[in-house]
Short mmCIF file of C-alpha atoms in Angstrom, two decimals:
data_model
loop_
_atom_site.label_atom_id
_atom_site.label_comp_id
_atom_site.label_asym_id
_atom_site.label_seq_id
_atom_site.Cartn_x
_atom_site.Cartn_y
_atom_site.Cartn_z
CA MET Y 1 97.06 5.75 130.59
CA PRO Y 2 96.81 8.99 129.51
CA ARG Y 3 95.38 11.79 132.37
CA GLN Y 4 92.06 13.03 132.05
CA THR Y 5 91.26 16.60 131.24
CA ARG Y 6 89.51 18.67 133.76
CA THR Y 7 86.61 18.43 131.17
CA GLY Y 8 86.56 14.86 130.68
CA VAL Y 9 86.26 14.07 134.12
CA ASP Y 10 83.56 16.59 134.79
CA GLU Y 11 81.64 15.10 132.47
CA LYS Y 12 81.91 11.97 133.09
CA LEU Y 13 81.33 13.01 137.11
CA LEU Y 14 78.19 14.51 135.63
CA ASP Y 15 77.33 11.62 133.85
CA ALA Y 16 77.73 9.52 136.84
CA ALA Y 17 75.75 11.79 139.43
CA ALA Y 18 73.27 12.22 136.63
CA ALA Y 19 72.41 8.22 136.52
CA LEU Y 20 72.52 7.76 140.40
CA PHE Y 21 70.08 11.06 141.33
CA ALA Y 22 68.02 9.82 138.20
CA ARG Y 23 67.69 5.90 140.39
CA HIS Y 24 67.97 7.40 144.17
CA GLY Y 25 67.06 10.27 144.34
CA PHE Y 26 68.37 13.61 145.76
CA GLU Y 27 68.33 13.03 149.42
CA GLN Y 28 69.40 9.29 149.32
CA THR Y 29 72.97 9.57 146.48
CA SER Y 30 75.51 10.73 149.33
CA LEU Y 31 78.90 12.87 149.04
CA LYS Y 32 80.89 8.93 149.26
CA THR Y 33 78.48 7.13 146.14
CA LEU Y 34 78.85 9.85 144.45
CA ALA Y 35 82.33 9.72 144.57
CA ASP Y 36 83.13 5.82 144.21
CA ALA Y 37 81.09 6.34 141.09
CA VAL Y 38 83.75 8.05 139.11
CA GLY Y 39 87.06 6.89 141.26
CA LEU Y 40 87.63 10.35 143.59
CA SER Y 41 87.88 10.56 147.32
CA LYS Y 42 85.32 13.20 149.00
CA ALA Y 43 87.82 15.60 149.15
CA GLY Y 44 88.42 14.95 145.18
CA LEU Y 45 84.79 15.44 144.21
CA LEU Y 46 84.45 18.92 146.53
CA HIS Y 47 87.25 19.85 144.99
CA HIS Y 48 85.13 19.64 141.55
CA PHE Y 49 81.94 20.83 143.07
CA PRO Y 50 81.77 22.78 146.31
CA SER Y 51 78.38 20.60 147.38
CA LYS Y 52 76.16 17.73 146.84
CA ASP Y 53 73.31 21.05 145.67
CA ALA Y 54 76.14 23.03 143.63
CA LEU Y 55 76.37 18.87 141.78
CA PHE Y 56 73.31 18.55 141.43
CA GLU Y 57 71.98 21.92 140.02
CA THR Y 58 75.30 21.45 137.65
CA THR Y 59 73.55 18.13 136.42
CA TRP Y 60 69.93 19.38 135.81
CA GLU Y 61 71.64 22.59 133.66
CA HIS Y 62 73.72 20.37 132.19
CA SER Y 63 70.57 18.38 131.15
CA ARG Y 64 68.26 21.37 130.34
CA MET Y 65 71.07 22.91 128.03
CA LEU Y 66 71.03 20.12 125.62
CA CYS Y 67 67.79 19.19 125.64
CA ARG Y 68 67.82 22.79 124.97
CA GLN Y 69 70.55 21.96 122.30
CA VAL Y 70 68.23 19.65 120.56
CA VAL Y 71 64.90 22.03 120.54
CA ASP Y 72 67.37 24.84 118.81
CA LEU Y 73 68.16 21.94 116.15
CA VAL Y 74 64.72 20.91 115.20
CA SER Y 75 62.61 24.16 115.53
CA PRO Y 76 63.37 25.70 112.03
CA MET Y 77 61.43 22.21 111.27
CA PRO Y 78 57.81 22.49 110.61
CA PRO Y 79 55.77 20.46 113.18
CA GLY Y 80 54.95 16.95 112.24
CA PRO Y 81 56.67 13.84 111.59
CA ALA Y 82 59.89 14.73 110.19
CA ARG Y 83 60.85 16.86 112.83
CA GLU Y 84 59.92 14.29 115.69
CA ARG Y 85 62.41 11.69 113.67
CA ARG Y 86 64.85 14.45 113.92
CA ALA Y 87 64.60 15.32 117.53
CA LEU Y 88 64.30 11.23 118.15
CA GLU Y 89 67.18 10.84 116.29
CA LEU Y 90 69.41 13.92 118.29
CA LEU Y 91 67.73 12.25 121.86
CA THR Y 92 68.41 8.69 120.96
CA ASP Y 93 72.60 9.94 120.29
CA TYR Y 94 72.56 12.31 123.00
CA ALA Y 95 70.96 9.26 125.85
CA LEU Y 96 73.92 6.61 123.96
CA ASP Y 97 76.19 8.86 124.58
CA ARG Y 98 75.21 10.17 128.24
CA PRO Y 99 73.20 7.15 129.50
CA GLY Y 100 73.18 8.92 133.04
CA MET Y 101 71.41 11.94 131.84
CA VAL Y 102 68.95 10.33 130.06
CA SER Y 103 68.38 8.65 133.10
CA LEU Y 104 67.65 11.76 135.06
CA MET Y 105 65.93 13.97 132.08
CA PHE Y 106 63.32 11.33 132.28
CA ARG Y 107 63.50 10.75 135.58
CA SER Y 108 59.63 12.49 136.40
CA MET Y 109 58.44 8.87 134.63
CA THR Y 110 59.49 7.39 137.13
CA ALA Y 111 59.26 9.60 140.34
CA PRO Y 112 56.49 12.07 139.06
CA GLY Y 113 55.73 15.51 140.97
CA GLU Y 114 59.33 16.43 141.70
CA ASP Y 115 59.53 20.06 140.96
CA THR Y 116 62.80 19.86 138.91
CA GLN Y 117 61.31 18.18 135.83
CA LYS Y 118 58.09 19.96 135.78
CA ALA Y 119 60.49 22.49 133.37
CA GLN Y 120 61.84 19.67 131.40
CA ASP Y 121 58.59 17.81 131.01
CA GLU Y 122 57.52 20.95 129.43
CA LEU Y 123 60.33 21.48 127.81
CA LEU Y 124 60.37 18.12 126.22
CA LEU Y 125 56.42 17.82 125.43
CA ASN Y 126 55.56 21.28 124.34
CA ASP Y 127 58.62 22.50 122.51
CA LEU Y 128 60.12 19.48 120.81
CA PHE Y 129 56.97 17.91 120.05
CA VAL Y 130 54.31 20.38 120.04
CA VAL Y 131 51.61 18.69 122.07
CA ASP Y 132 49.54 20.23 124.50
CA PRO Y 133 48.90 17.32 126.88
CA GLU Y 134 46.10 18.92 128.26
CA THR Y 135 44.20 18.80 124.63
CA GLU Y 136 45.67 16.20 123.14
CA PRO Y 137 46.61 13.50 125.45
CA GLU Y 138 46.55 10.28 123.63
CA ARG Y 139 49.47 11.91 121.47
CA ALA Y 140 51.25 12.88 124.58
CA ILE Y 141 50.67 9.75 126.01
CA ARG Y 142 52.08 8.01 122.50
CA ILE Y 143 55.26 11.13 122.92
CA VAL Y 144 56.10 9.41 127.07
CA GLY Y 145 56.09 5.82 125.52
CA ALA Y 146 58.46 6.97 122.73
CA LEU Y 147 60.38 8.43 125.13
CA SER Y 148 60.27 5.83 128.37
CA ALA Y 149 61.10 3.26 125.42
CA MET Y 150 64.18 4.82 124.06
CA ALA Y 151 65.10 5.47 127.63
CA VAL Y 152 65.21 1.77 128.26
CA LEU Y 153 66.64 0.98 125.31
CA THR Y 154 69.59 3.45 125.54
CA LEU Y 155 70.49 2.38 128.81
CA LEU Y 156 70.33 -1.42 127.50
CA ALA Y 157 72.42 -1.11 124.36
CA ASN Y 158 75.07 1.05 126.95
CA GLN Y 159 74.94 -2.32 129.18
CA VAL Y 160 75.15 -4.42 126.18
CA GLY Y 161 77.86 -2.24 124.66
CA ASP Y 162 76.68 -1.98 121.10
CA LYS Y 163 75.09 0.85 120.18
CA THR Y 164 75.36 0.83 116.70
CA THR Y 165 72.84 -2.02 116.34
CA TRP Y 166 70.80 -0.51 118.73
CA ARG Y 167 70.77 2.82 116.99
CA PRO Y 168 68.07 2.32 114.16
CA LEU Y 169 66.17 -0.04 116.20
CA ILE Y 170 66.14 1.81 119.17
CA LEU Y 171 64.51 4.55 116.71
CA ALA Y 172 61.84 2.41 114.51
CA THR Y 173 60.61 1.45 118.47
CA CYS Y 174 59.98 5.42 119.32
CA THR Y 175 58.68 6.16 115.92
CA ASP Y 176 56.58 3.20 116.06
CA ALA Y 177 55.15 4.30 119.68
CA LEU Y 178 54.57 7.61 117.88
CA GLY Y 179 52.72 6.30 115.00
CA HIS Y 180 54.71 7.37 112.49
CA ARG Y 181 55.69 3.93 110.62
CA GLU Y 182 58.72 3.98 108.81
CA ALA Y 183 58.91 3.52 104.96
#
């Protein structure tokens, strides 16, 4: 078996950590659980990240960076169905490749009130989908519904292992949730 590169280990570690932080929260996720999830000892994990806090911050930063990349790719497009479809495609591909990260990215849907999540939510709603939840609550709810469906369905696709078959169905479901029927 080929030895994993540092980048490969870090990507796997970040995704596993994101999944655990999303599922159990920061306080309830131990270093041992994190290390076990990626097949390392606690010392091995601490070789990559000096503390659980550092791993958590790196995981959040990685999630924000990937979300910002999606925003940057769709920002030149005018607001509307085509932009939203492209955003959903990019987020779905991201979620299919990094299931733990998508769990963490959408944690506020299952654990509202966490301060670290607020900026991420605003980035998704305001910059990606160009909606103000205060003045357009129905549309904001549709977006949260589409993103929630995407999160659940991509996680399930990763468990089943048939991402290629699931991708167009996930996109159709999310597009329908937004009220943009496929042609």
